[in-house]
PDB file of C-alpha atoms in Angstrom:
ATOM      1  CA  UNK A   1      89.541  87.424  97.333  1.00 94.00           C
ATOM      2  CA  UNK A   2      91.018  88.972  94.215  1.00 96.00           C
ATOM      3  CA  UNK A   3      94.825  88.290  93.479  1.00 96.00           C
ATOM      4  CA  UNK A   4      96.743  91.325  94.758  1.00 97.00           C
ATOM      5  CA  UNK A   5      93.171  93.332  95.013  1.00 98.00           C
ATOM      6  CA  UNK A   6      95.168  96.397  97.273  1.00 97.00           C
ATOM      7  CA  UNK A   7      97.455  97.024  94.583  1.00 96.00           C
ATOM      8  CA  UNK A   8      94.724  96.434  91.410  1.00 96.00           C
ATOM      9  CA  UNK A   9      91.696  98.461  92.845  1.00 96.00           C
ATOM     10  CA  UNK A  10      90.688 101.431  94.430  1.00 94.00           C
ATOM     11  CA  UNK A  11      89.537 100.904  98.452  1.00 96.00           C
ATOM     12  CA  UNK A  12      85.956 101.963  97.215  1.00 96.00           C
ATOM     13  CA  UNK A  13      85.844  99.056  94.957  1.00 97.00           C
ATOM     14  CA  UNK A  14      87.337  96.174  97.254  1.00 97.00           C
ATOM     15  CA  UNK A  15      84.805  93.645  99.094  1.00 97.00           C
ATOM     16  CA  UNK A  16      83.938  93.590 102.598  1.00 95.00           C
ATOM     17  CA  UNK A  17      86.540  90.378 102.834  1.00 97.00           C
ATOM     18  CA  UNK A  18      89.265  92.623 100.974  1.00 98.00           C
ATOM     19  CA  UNK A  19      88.531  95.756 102.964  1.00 97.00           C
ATOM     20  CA  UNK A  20      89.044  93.397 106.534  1.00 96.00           C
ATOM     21  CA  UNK A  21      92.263  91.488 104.841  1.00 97.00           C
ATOM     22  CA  UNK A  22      93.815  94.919 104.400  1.00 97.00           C
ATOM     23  CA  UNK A  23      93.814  95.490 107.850  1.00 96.00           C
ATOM     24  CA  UNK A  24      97.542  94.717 109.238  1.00 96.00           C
ATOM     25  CA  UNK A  25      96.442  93.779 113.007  1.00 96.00           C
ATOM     26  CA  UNK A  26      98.819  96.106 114.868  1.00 96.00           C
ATOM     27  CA  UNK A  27      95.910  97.645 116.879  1.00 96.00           C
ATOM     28  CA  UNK A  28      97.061 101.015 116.480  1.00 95.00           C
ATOM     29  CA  UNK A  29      94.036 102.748 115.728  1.00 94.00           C
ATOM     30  CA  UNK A  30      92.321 100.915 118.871  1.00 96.00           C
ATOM     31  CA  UNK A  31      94.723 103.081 121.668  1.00 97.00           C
ATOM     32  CA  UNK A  32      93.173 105.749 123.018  1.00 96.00           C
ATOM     33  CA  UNK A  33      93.302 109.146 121.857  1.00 95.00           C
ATOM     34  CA  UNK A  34      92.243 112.742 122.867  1.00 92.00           C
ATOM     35  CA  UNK A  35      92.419 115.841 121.349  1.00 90.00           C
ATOM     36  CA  UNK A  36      93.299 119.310 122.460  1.00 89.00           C
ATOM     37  CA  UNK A  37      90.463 121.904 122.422  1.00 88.00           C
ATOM     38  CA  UNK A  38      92.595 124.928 122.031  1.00 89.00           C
ATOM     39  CA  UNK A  39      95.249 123.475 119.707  1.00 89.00           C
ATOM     40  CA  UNK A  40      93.921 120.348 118.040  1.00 87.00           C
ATOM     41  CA  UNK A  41      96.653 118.373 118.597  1.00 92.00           C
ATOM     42  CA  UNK A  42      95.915 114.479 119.680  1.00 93.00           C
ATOM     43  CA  UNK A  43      97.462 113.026 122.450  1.00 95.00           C
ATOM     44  CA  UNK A  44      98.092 109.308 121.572  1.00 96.00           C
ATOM     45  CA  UNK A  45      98.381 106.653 124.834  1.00 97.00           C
ATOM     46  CA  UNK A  46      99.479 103.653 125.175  1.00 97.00           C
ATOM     47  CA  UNK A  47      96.357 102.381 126.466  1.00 98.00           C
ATOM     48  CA  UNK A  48      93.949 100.178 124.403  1.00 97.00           C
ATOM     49  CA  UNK A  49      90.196 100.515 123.828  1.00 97.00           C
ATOM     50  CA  UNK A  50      88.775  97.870 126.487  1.00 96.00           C
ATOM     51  CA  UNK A  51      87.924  95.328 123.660  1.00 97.00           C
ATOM     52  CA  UNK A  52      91.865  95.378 121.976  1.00 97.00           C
ATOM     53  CA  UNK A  53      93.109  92.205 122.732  1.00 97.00           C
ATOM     54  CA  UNK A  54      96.491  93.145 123.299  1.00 96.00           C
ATOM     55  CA  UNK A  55      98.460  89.962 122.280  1.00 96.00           C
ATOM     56  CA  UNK A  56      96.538  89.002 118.935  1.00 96.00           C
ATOM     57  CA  UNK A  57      95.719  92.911 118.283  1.00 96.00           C
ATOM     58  CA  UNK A  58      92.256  91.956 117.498  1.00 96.00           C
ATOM     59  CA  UNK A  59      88.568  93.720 118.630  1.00 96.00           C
ATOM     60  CA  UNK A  60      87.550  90.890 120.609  1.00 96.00           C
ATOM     61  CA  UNK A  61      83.697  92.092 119.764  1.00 96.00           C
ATOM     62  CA  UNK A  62      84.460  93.668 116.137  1.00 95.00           C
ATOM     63  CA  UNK A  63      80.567  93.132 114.948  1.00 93.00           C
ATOM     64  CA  UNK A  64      79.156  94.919 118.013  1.00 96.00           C
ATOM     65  CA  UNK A  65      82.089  97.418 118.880  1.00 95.00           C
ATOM     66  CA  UNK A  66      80.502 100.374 118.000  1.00 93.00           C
ATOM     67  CA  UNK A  67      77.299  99.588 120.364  1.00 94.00           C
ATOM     68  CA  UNK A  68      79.653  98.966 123.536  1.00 95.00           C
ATOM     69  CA  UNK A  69      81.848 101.716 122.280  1.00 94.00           C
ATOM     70  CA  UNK A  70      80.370 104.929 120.908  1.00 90.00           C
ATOM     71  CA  UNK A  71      83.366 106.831 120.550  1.00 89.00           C
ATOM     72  CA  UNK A  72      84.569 104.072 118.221  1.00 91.00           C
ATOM     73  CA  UNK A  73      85.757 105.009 115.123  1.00 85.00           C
ATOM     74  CA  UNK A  74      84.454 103.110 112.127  1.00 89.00           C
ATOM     75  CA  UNK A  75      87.239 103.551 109.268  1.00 93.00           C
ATOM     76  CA  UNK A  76      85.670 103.091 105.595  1.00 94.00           C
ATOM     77  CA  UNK A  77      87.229 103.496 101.954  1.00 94.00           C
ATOM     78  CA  UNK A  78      85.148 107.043 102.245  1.00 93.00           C
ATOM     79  CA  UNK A  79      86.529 108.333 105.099  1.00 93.00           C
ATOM     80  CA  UNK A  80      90.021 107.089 105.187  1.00 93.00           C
ATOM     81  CA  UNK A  81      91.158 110.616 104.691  1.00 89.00           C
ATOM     82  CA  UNK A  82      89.497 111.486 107.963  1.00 89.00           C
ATOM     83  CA  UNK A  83      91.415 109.244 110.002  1.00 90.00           C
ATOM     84  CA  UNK A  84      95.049 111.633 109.808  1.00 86.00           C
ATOM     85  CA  UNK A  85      96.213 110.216 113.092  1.00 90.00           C
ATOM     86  CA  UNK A  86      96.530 106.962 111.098  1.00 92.00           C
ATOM     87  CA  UNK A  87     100.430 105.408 111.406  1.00 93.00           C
ATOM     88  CA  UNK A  88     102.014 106.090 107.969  1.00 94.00           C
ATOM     89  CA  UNK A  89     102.593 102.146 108.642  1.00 95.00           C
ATOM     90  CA  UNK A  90      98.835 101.497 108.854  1.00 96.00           C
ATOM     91  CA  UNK A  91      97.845  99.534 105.448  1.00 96.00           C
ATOM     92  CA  UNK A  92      94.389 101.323 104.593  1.00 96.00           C
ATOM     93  CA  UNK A  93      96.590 104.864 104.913  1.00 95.00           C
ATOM     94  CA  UNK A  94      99.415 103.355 102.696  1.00 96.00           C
ATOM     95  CA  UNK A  95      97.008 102.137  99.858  1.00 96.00           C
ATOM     96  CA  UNK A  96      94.796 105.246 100.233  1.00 95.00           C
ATOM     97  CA  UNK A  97      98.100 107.029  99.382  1.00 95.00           C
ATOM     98  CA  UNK A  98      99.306 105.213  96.678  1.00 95.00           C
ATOM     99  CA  UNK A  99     101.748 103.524  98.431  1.00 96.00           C
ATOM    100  CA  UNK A 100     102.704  99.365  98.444  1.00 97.00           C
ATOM    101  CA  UNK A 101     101.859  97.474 101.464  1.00 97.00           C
ATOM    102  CA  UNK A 102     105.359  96.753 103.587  1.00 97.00           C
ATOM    103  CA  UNK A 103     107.212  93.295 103.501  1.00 96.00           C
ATOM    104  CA  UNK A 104     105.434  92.363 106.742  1.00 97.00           C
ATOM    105  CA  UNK A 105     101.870  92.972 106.074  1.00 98.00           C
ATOM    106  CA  UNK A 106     100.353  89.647 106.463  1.00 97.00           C
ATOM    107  CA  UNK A 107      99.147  90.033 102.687  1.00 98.00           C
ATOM    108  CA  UNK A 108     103.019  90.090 101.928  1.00 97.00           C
ATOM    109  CA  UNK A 109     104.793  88.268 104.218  1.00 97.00           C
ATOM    110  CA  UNK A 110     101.787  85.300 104.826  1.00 97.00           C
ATOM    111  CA  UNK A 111     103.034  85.341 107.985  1.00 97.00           C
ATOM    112  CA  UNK A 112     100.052  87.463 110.678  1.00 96.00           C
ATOM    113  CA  UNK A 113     102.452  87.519 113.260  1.00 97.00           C
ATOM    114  CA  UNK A 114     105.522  89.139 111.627  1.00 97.00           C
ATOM    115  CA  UNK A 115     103.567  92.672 112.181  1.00 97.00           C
ATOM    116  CA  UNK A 116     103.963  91.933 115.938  1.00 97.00           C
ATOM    117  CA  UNK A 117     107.751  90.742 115.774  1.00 97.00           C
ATOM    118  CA  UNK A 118     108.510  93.489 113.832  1.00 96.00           C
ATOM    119  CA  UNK A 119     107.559  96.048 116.683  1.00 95.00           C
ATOM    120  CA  UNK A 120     104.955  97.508 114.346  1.00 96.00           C
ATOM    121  CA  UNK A 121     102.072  96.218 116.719  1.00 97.00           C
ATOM    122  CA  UNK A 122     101.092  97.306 120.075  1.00 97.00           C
ATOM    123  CA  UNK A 123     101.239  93.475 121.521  1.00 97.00           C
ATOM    124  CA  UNK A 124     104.374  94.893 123.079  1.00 95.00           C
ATOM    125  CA  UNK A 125     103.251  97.998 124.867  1.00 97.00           C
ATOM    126  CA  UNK A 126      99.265  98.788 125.460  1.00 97.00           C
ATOM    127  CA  UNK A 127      97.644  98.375 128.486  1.00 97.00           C
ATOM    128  CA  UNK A 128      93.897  97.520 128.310  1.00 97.00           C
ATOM    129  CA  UNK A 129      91.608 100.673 129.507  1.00 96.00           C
ATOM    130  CA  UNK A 130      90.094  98.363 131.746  1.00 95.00           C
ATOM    131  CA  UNK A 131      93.517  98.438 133.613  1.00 97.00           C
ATOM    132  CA  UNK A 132      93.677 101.895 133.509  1.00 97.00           C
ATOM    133  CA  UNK A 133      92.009 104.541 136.071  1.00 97.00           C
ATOM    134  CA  UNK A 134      90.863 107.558 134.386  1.00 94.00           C
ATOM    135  CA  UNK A 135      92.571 109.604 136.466  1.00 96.00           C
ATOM    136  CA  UNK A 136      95.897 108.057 135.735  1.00 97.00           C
ATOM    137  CA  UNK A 137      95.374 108.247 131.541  1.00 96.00           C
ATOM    138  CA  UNK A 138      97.441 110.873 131.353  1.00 93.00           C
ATOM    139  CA  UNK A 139     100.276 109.075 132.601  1.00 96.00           C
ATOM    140  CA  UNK A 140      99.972 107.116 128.993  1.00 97.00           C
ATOM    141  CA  UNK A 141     100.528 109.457 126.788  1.00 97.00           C
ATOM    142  CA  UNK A 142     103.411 108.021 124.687  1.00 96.00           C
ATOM    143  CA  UNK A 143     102.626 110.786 121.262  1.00 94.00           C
ATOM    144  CA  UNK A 144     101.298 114.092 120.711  1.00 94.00           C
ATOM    145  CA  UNK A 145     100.222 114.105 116.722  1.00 92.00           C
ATOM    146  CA  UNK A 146      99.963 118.072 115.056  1.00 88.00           C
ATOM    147  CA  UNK A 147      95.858 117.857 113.615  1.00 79.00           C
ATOM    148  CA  UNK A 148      95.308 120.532 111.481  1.00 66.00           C
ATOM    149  CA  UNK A 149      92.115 122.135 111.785  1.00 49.00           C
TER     150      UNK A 149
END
């Protein structure tokens, strides 16, 4: 990878290695999330896409995720914009914005579990889906995120 790429070039013009390095690991954008017909809000829960692994934060099928999960959302340099329910933490949102990476990215700090001791990870809080009746999601709801139209 390129010294300091996130900081040098633009996410369209990072490598497929750079693009997945950028990635912190807190597993935020794997918790489930619904959104309001009538008012577009999204109603974030503390409950994890079935194939989070909640103590490393990782996909534990990343290459095939989108074929056992359709409603999977792929994040790319393009459509980074799309993805507003992104945690002003989140690394791809931060560089998109022109912002630096925080002190405990692993890019930073060296260190891929400082993002978990920090608190900025969901290691400490998500429940798998498979865990989780659907009848009791609602129960999980831990944000409710304004979505403009």
């Amino acid at each position: 990878m390129r010294e300091r790429f996130w900081e040098r070039f633009d996410l369209e013009e990072l490598t497929a290695e750079e693009w997945e390095a950028l990635c912190d690991g807190c597993g935020q954008c794997c918790l489930l999330k619904y959104q309001d017909e009538e008012t577009g809000d999204l109603a974030v829960l503390g409950v994890a896409c079935e194939l989070l692994d909640t103590h490393s934060c990782r996909c534990s099928d990343y290459a095939n995720r989108q074929e056992r999960v359709p409603d999977c959302s792929r994040l790319t340099p393009q459509r980074v914009d799309e993805f507003r329910w992104l945690p002003k933490s989140c690394a791809y949102r931060r560089v998109a914005e022109g912002r630096k990476l925080a002190g405990w990215h692993p890019l930073i700090s060296g260190d891929p579990e400082r993002v978990h001791r920090k608190g900025i990870s969901v290691r400490s809080f998500a429940v798998s889906q498979r865990d989780v009746s659907e009848e009791a999601l609602e129960d999980y709801v831990i944000a409710i995120l304004p979505i403009d139209g």
